[in-house]
Amino acid sequence: MAIRALDKPAFEVILRQYVRPSSPIDTFEHLVGRSHQRESIEEAINSPGRHIFIYGDRGAGKTSLAQTVAYEHNPSTTHPVLVACGRTTTFSSIVEDIAHQLTGRGRLSSAERSSSTGIQGYGINGSIATKTSEKALAIGDLNAATGLLAEAAGTERHIVVIDEFENLPSAEDRQLFAELVKQISDRGVPITLVFCGIGQSLDDLLLGHGSSHRYFHEVPLPTPPLNFGGCWQIIDSAAGALGLEVNEDSRLRVAQVSDGFPHYVHLLCEKLFWAAFRAEEEVEILTPEHYMRAVRGALEGVEARLRSAYDKAVKKDMDQYQEVLWAVADHFELERNTTSIYTNSYLRIMEDLGRTPVDQSAFSSRVAALRGSAHGAILHSTRRGWVRFSENLIRGYVRLRAESVGVRLALEHERGPAPKTLTVGARRTGIDPAFPRRHYASWGKGRG
Ligand SMILES: Nc1ncnc2c1ncn2[C@@H]1O[C@H](COP(=O)(O)OP(=O)(O)O)[C@@H](O)[C@H]1O
Ligand SMILES: [Mg+2]
C-alpha cells in the first residue's frame, strides 16, 4: 500500500468515482465546466414544448451532459430513458424502445437507479434500439408514434435521451424525429427529448429540416471541450480525494497533452494514480517520473479506434509521417497553414530530435498523402494550403505519442486561471523553472 491510509478497495472506490476515461459522467459534482449549459438546459426543460439538442465533437462530453441533466430533472421515482442510435436503428425502433422503457424497465426504485442499464461506456455501446419488435410501428406514422409515447409517459414529465443521433442512417428517419418533436410539443406530451449528436450545427444533424428549429434549445459544446482550468479541476479533485498531490509540471503537462479533451485527462490521471498506488514507497506527491510512466501507460489505454487510425496514418513508418503529424498538432489552432506547420513546427521538431528534415515540397507531399484514403484521411483540408485533423479528438493521441518519446508540443488553447491559485499542492511543489521547454533533445530518442 503506497498511498497513506488507503487499502486497495478504498482506493478503487475513489478512483472509479472520480476518474472515468471510458464512461460518461452522470452527476454535476463530477461534470466540469458546464454550469452555463446546465442552467440553460434547466430553463429549456421548464419551458413547455422545448426539447434539447446537444452537439459537438466526439469526446466533447455530449453524453455526459445529457445523462447528468437527465438524472437531475427526471422524476425521482423513475430513471431517465436512455437510448442510442446505431447503424441498424430506425425511427420506429427507437420510439418503441422509448415506450418500452417508459412503461417497463424505466420504472425503477431509486435503489435500482445506480445499477440501471442505460448508455454506459464511451462510444456506441448503449441501449441500442433493435429493428425487430413485436408491434412494429408503421414507419412514418407520426400520430401512432406520438400516441404511443403519450400513453407510455402518463402524467409525470420524463427526460428521454436519444444519443448518437449521427448514427441514424436514414435522412427520412431524422426528419421524422424533427416532426415528432413538433407533435410532442403541440400535443403537450410530458416528455422532454434530449438529443446528442456529432456535428457542428443542428442542420448538420437534422439534414436541413429547418422548420423544427424553434422547438429546440441548441447546446453546442465548445472545441476544445475544456480549458486548462477545467482539466486541472478533474486532476485536482481526484488527487485531493486520494490524498495526493501532482507536481506542478506534470499537472500542466496533463492539461497540455490532453488538448482539452477530458478522455485523456481521465486516462492520464488513472495511470498516474495507479502508479502511486503500486509504488513500493509511500507516495504523497507525484513526480515527473510517475508522469512519464503514466503517459506511456495511457497510450495503451486510449480507445483502440484512435490507435489504429494513427497506425494506419503513419503506416508504422516512424520517420516518414509521424513527425509530420506531430508538427500539425503542434499549435493551439486546429486549422493551420502548411507553410507555417513546416517552418514553425516541423523544422523545430526535427532539429530537437537531431534528424534531417525533408524539404518543403517533400513535406507538402506527405501532408497531401495523409489526407488520402491510404492513410485513413487522418488530415482534412477545406481550403488550399490549410490543413486540420479530420477528428479533433485524435490530436490528443498524436500529442500523447509525441510526449511519450519526449517531444513536447506547443502550448494550450486558453490559459485559464493561474495554476498557483488553484491548489495548495501547486504552491508547495512550485512550477518547474524549465517549463515550457522549447528544446527537448535531451529527452532523447529511445524513451518510448
Ligand atoms: N465536463 C466534463 N468534465 C469531466 N469529464 C468529462 C466531461 N465531459 C466529458 N467527460 C469525460 O470525457 C469522456 C468523453 O465524454 P462523453 O460524454 O462520452 O463524450 P461524447 O458523448 O461527446 O463523445 C468521458 O470519459 C467522460 O467521463
Ligand atoms: Mg457520446
Short mmCIF file of N, CA and C in Angstrom, two decimals, residues 341-427:
data_model
loop_
_atom_site.label_atom_id
_atom_site.label_comp_id
_atom_site.label_asym_id
_atom_site.label_seq_id
_atom_site.Cartn_x
_atom_site.Cartn_y
_atom_site.Cartn_z
N ILE A 341 3.23 25.27 -40.60
CA ILE A 341 3.50 23.98 -39.94
C ILE A 341 4.94 23.56 -40.22
N TYR A 342 5.35 23.78 -41.49
CA TYR A 342 6.69 23.38 -41.88
C TYR A 342 7.75 24.22 -41.15
N THR A 343 7.61 25.54 -41.26
CA THR A 343 8.68 26.39 -40.73
C THR A 343 8.65 26.50 -39.21
N ASN A 344 7.47 26.60 -38.64
CA ASN A 344 7.41 26.83 -37.19
C ASN A 344 7.39 25.56 -36.35
N SER A 345 6.94 24.47 -36.93
CA SER A 345 6.82 23.26 -36.11
C SER A 345 7.73 22.14 -36.58
N TYR A 346 7.60 21.77 -37.85
CA TYR A 346 8.32 20.60 -38.33
C TYR A 346 9.84 20.75 -38.20
N LEU A 347 10.35 21.90 -38.68
CA LEU A 347 11.81 22.09 -38.63
C LEU A 347 12.31 22.06 -37.20
N ARG A 348 11.54 22.65 -36.28
CA ARG A 348 11.96 22.67 -34.88
C ARG A 348 11.95 21.25 -34.27
N ILE A 349 10.89 20.51 -34.59
CA ILE A 349 10.80 19.15 -34.06
C ILE A 349 11.96 18.31 -34.57
N MET A 350 12.26 18.43 -35.85
CA MET A 350 13.36 17.64 -36.42
C MET A 350 14.70 18.05 -35.82
N GLU A 351 14.85 19.34 -35.62
CA GLU A 351 16.10 19.82 -35.02
C GLU A 351 16.25 19.25 -33.61
N ASP A 352 15.18 19.31 -32.86
CA ASP A 352 15.23 18.82 -31.48
C ASP A 352 15.46 17.31 -31.42
N LEU A 353 14.98 16.61 -32.45
CA LEU A 353 15.18 15.16 -32.48
C LEU A 353 16.56 14.82 -33.05
N GLY A 354 17.22 15.83 -33.61
CA GLY A 354 18.53 15.59 -34.20
C GLY A 354 18.43 14.82 -35.51
N ARG A 355 17.31 15.01 -36.22
CA ARG A 355 17.15 14.30 -37.50
C ARG A 355 17.15 15.30 -38.64
N THR A 356 17.44 14.80 -39.83
CA THR A 356 17.48 15.69 -41.00
C THR A 356 16.07 15.88 -41.55
N PRO A 357 15.64 17.14 -41.66
CA PRO A 357 14.29 17.36 -42.20
C PRO A 357 14.25 17.17 -43.71
N VAL A 358 13.06 16.87 -44.22
CA VAL A 358 12.90 16.85 -45.68
C VAL A 358 12.63 18.28 -46.13
N ASP A 359 12.75 18.56 -47.45
CA ASP A 359 12.48 19.94 -47.88
C ASP A 359 10.97 20.19 -47.93
N GLN A 360 10.60 21.45 -48.16
CA GLN A 360 9.19 21.80 -48.00
C GLN A 360 8.28 21.10 -49.00
N SER A 361 8.81 20.85 -50.21
CA SER A 361 7.89 20.22 -51.16
C SER A 361 7.67 18.75 -50.79
N ALA A 362 8.71 18.08 -50.30
CA ALA A 362 8.51 16.69 -49.83
C ALA A 362 7.57 16.68 -48.63
N PHE A 363 7.73 17.69 -47.78
CA PHE A 363 6.84 17.80 -46.62
C PHE A 363 5.39 17.95 -47.08
N SER A 364 5.17 18.83 -48.08
CA SER A 364 3.81 19.05 -48.58
C SER A 364 3.23 17.78 -49.18
N SER A 365 4.07 16.98 -49.86
CA SER A 365 3.54 15.73 -50.41
C SER A 365 3.11 14.79 -49.30
N ARG A 366 3.85 14.81 -48.20
CA ARG A 366 3.45 13.94 -47.08
C ARG A 366 2.13 14.40 -46.47
N VAL A 367 2.00 15.72 -46.34
CA VAL A 367 0.73 16.24 -45.82
C VAL A 367 -0.41 15.81 -46.76
N ALA A 368 -0.16 15.92 -48.07
CA ALA A 368 -1.20 15.53 -49.03
C ALA A 368 -1.52 14.05 -48.90
N ALA A 369 -0.47 13.23 -48.73
CA ALA A 369 -0.70 11.79 -48.58
C ALA A 369 -1.56 11.49 -47.35
N LEU A 370 -1.31 12.24 -46.29
CA LEU A 370 -2.05 11.99 -45.04
C LEU A 370 -3.53 12.36 -45.17
N ARG A 371 -3.86 13.09 -46.24
CA ARG A 371 -5.27 13.40 -46.48
C ARG A 371 -5.95 12.30 -47.29
N GLY A 372 -5.16 11.41 -47.84
CA GLY A 372 -5.71 10.38 -48.73
C GLY A 372 -6.21 9.16 -47.98
N SER A 373 -7.00 8.35 -48.67
CA SER A 373 -7.63 7.20 -48.01
C SER A 373 -6.61 6.14 -47.62
N ALA A 374 -5.47 6.07 -48.32
CA ALA A 374 -4.46 5.08 -47.95
C ALA A 374 -3.95 5.33 -46.53
N HIS A 375 -4.07 6.57 -46.07
CA HIS A 375 -3.64 6.93 -44.71
C HIS A 375 -4.84 7.19 -43.81
N GLY A 376 -5.99 6.69 -44.23
CA GLY A 376 -7.19 6.84 -43.40
C GLY A 376 -7.70 8.27 -43.36
N ALA A 377 -7.22 9.11 -44.28
CA ALA A 377 -7.64 10.52 -44.33
C ALA A 377 -7.61 11.16 -42.95
N ILE A 378 -6.51 10.96 -42.25
CA ILE A 378 -6.40 11.49 -40.88
C ILE A 378 -6.39 13.03 -40.89
N LEU A 379 -5.89 13.60 -42.00
CA LEU A 379 -5.92 15.06 -42.15
C LEU A 379 -6.99 15.43 -43.17
N HIS A 380 -7.39 16.69 -43.05
CA HIS A 380 -8.51 17.14 -43.87
C HIS A 380 -8.23 18.59 -44.26
N SER A 381 -8.66 18.94 -45.46
CA SER A 381 -8.41 20.32 -45.89
C SER A 381 -9.68 20.91 -46.49
N THR A 382 -10.03 22.12 -46.05
CA THR A 382 -11.21 22.75 -46.63
C THR A 382 -10.80 23.90 -47.54
N ARG A 383 -9.57 24.36 -47.43
CA ARG A 383 -9.09 25.39 -48.35
C ARG A 383 -7.62 25.13 -48.66
N ARG A 384 -7.23 25.58 -49.81
CA ARG A 384 -5.89 25.30 -50.32
C ARG A 384 -4.81 25.80 -49.35
N GLY A 385 -3.87 24.91 -49.05
CA GLY A 385 -2.75 25.31 -48.21
C GLY A 385 -3.04 25.25 -46.71
N TRP A 386 -4.25 24.86 -46.35
CA TRP A 386 -4.59 24.77 -44.93
C TRP A 386 -5.01 23.35 -44.61
N VAL A 387 -4.73 22.95 -43.38
CA VAL A 387 -5.00 21.56 -43.03
C VAL A 387 -5.39 21.45 -41.57
N ARG A 388 -6.19 20.42 -41.26
CA ARG A 388 -6.57 20.15 -39.87
C ARG A 388 -6.78 18.65 -39.71
N PHE A 389 -6.91 18.19 -38.49
CA PHE A 389 -7.22 16.78 -38.28
C PHE A 389 -8.69 16.55 -38.62
N SER A 390 -8.98 15.39 -39.22
CA SER A 390 -10.37 15.09 -39.57
C SER A 390 -11.23 15.01 -38.32
N GLU A 391 -10.62 14.56 -37.23
CA GLU A 391 -11.37 14.48 -35.98
C GLU A 391 -10.50 15.10 -34.89
N ASN A 392 -11.06 16.10 -34.18
CA ASN A 392 -10.23 16.81 -33.20
C ASN A 392 -9.72 15.91 -32.08
N LEU A 393 -10.54 14.93 -31.70
CA LEU A 393 -10.17 14.05 -30.59
C LEU A 393 -8.82 13.36 -30.82
N ILE A 394 -8.49 13.10 -32.08
CA ILE A 394 -7.26 12.34 -32.35
C ILE A 394 -6.00 13.18 -32.10
N ARG A 395 -6.13 14.50 -32.12
CA ARG A 395 -4.97 15.35 -31.83
C ARG A 395 -4.36 15.00 -30.48
N GLY A 396 -5.21 14.71 -29.51
CA GLY A 396 -4.72 14.37 -28.17
C GLY A 396 -3.84 13.12 -28.22
N TYR A 397 -4.27 12.14 -29.00
CA TYR A 397 -3.47 10.92 -29.10
C TYR A 397 -2.14 11.19 -29.80
N VAL A 398 -2.19 12.02 -30.84
CA VAL A 398 -0.96 12.40 -31.55
C VAL A 398 -0.01 13.09 -30.57
N ARG A 399 -0.54 13.97 -29.74
CA ARG A 399 0.29 14.70 -28.78
C ARG A 399 0.86 13.75 -27.72
N LEU A 400 0.04 12.79 -27.34
CA LEU A 400 0.48 11.81 -26.36
C LEU A 400 1.62 10.96 -26.92
N ARG A 401 1.51 10.59 -28.20
CA ARG A 401 2.58 9.80 -28.82
C ARG A 401 3.88 10.59 -28.85
N ALA A 402 3.77 11.87 -29.20
CA ALA A 402 4.97 12.71 -29.24
C ALA A 402 5.55 12.83 -27.83
N GLU A 403 4.69 13.08 -26.87
CA GLU A 403 5.13 13.25 -25.47
C GLU A 403 5.83 11.99 -24.96
N SER A 404 5.35 10.82 -25.40
CA SER A 404 5.91 9.58 -24.87
C SER A 404 7.37 9.39 -25.28
N VAL A 405 7.80 10.07 -26.36
CA VAL A 405 9.22 10.00 -26.72
C VAL A 405 9.92 11.32 -26.43
N GLY A 406 9.29 12.12 -25.60
CA GLY A 406 9.95 13.34 -25.15
C GLY A 406 9.82 14.53 -26.07
N VAL A 407 8.99 14.43 -27.10
CA VAL A 407 8.77 15.59 -27.99
C VAL A 407 7.59 16.38 -27.44
N ARG A 408 7.91 17.56 -26.96
CA ARG A 408 6.86 18.36 -26.32
C ARG A 408 6.27 19.36 -27.30
N LEU A 409 4.99 19.26 -27.48
CA LEU A 409 4.33 20.13 -28.46
C LEU A 409 3.81 21.40 -27.81
N ALA A 410 3.29 22.28 -28.66
CA ALA A 410 3.01 23.66 -28.24
C ALA A 410 1.96 23.79 -27.16
N LEU A 411 1.84 25.00 -26.69
CA LEU A 411 1.04 25.31 -25.51
C LEU A 411 -0.47 25.23 -25.73
N GLU A 412 -1.16 25.52 -24.66
CA GLU A 412 -2.60 25.34 -24.59
C GLU A 412 -3.40 26.30 -25.45
N HIS A 413 -4.68 25.99 -25.54
CA HIS A 413 -5.61 26.84 -26.27
C HIS A 413 -5.86 28.13 -25.49
N GLU A 414 -6.12 27.97 -24.24
CA GLU A 414 -6.53 29.12 -23.44
C GLU A 414 -5.96 28.89 -22.07
N ARG A 415 -5.35 29.89 -21.52
CA ARG A 415 -4.57 29.67 -20.32
C ARG A 415 -5.39 29.27 -19.10
N GLY A 416 -6.58 29.85 -18.92
CA GLY A 416 -7.37 29.54 -17.73
C GLY A 416 -6.74 30.19 -16.52
N PRO A 417 -7.29 29.91 -15.32
CA PRO A 417 -6.74 30.56 -14.13
C PRO A 417 -5.31 30.14 -13.85
N ALA A 418 -4.56 31.01 -13.20
CA ALA A 418 -3.17 30.69 -12.90
C ALA A 418 -3.10 29.46 -12.01
N PRO A 419 -2.23 28.52 -12.35
CA PRO A 419 -2.20 27.28 -11.60
C PRO A 419 -1.96 27.48 -10.12
N LYS A 420 -1.18 28.51 -9.80
CA LYS A 420 -0.82 28.67 -8.40
C LYS A 420 -2.03 29.01 -7.53
N THR A 421 -3.06 29.59 -8.14
CA THR A 421 -4.22 29.95 -7.32
C THR A 421 -5.11 28.73 -7.10
N LEU A 422 -4.83 27.65 -7.79
CA LEU A 422 -5.78 26.55 -7.74
C LEU A 422 -5.61 25.60 -6.56
N THR A 423 -4.41 25.23 -6.26
CA THR A 423 -4.25 24.24 -5.19
C THR A 423 -3.12 24.61 -4.24
N VAL A 424 -3.28 24.09 -3.06
CA VAL A 424 -2.21 24.20 -2.10
C VAL A 424 -1.01 23.43 -2.63
N GLY A 425 -1.32 22.29 -3.28
CA GLY A 425 -0.27 21.43 -3.82
C GLY A 425 0.62 22.20 -4.78
N ALA A 426 -0.02 23.03 -5.61
CA ALA A 426 0.74 23.78 -6.59
C ALA A 426 1.72 24.72 -5.90
N ARG A 427 1.26 25.32 -4.79
CA ARG A 427 2.15 26.24 -4.09
C ARG A 427 3.31 25.50 -3.45
#
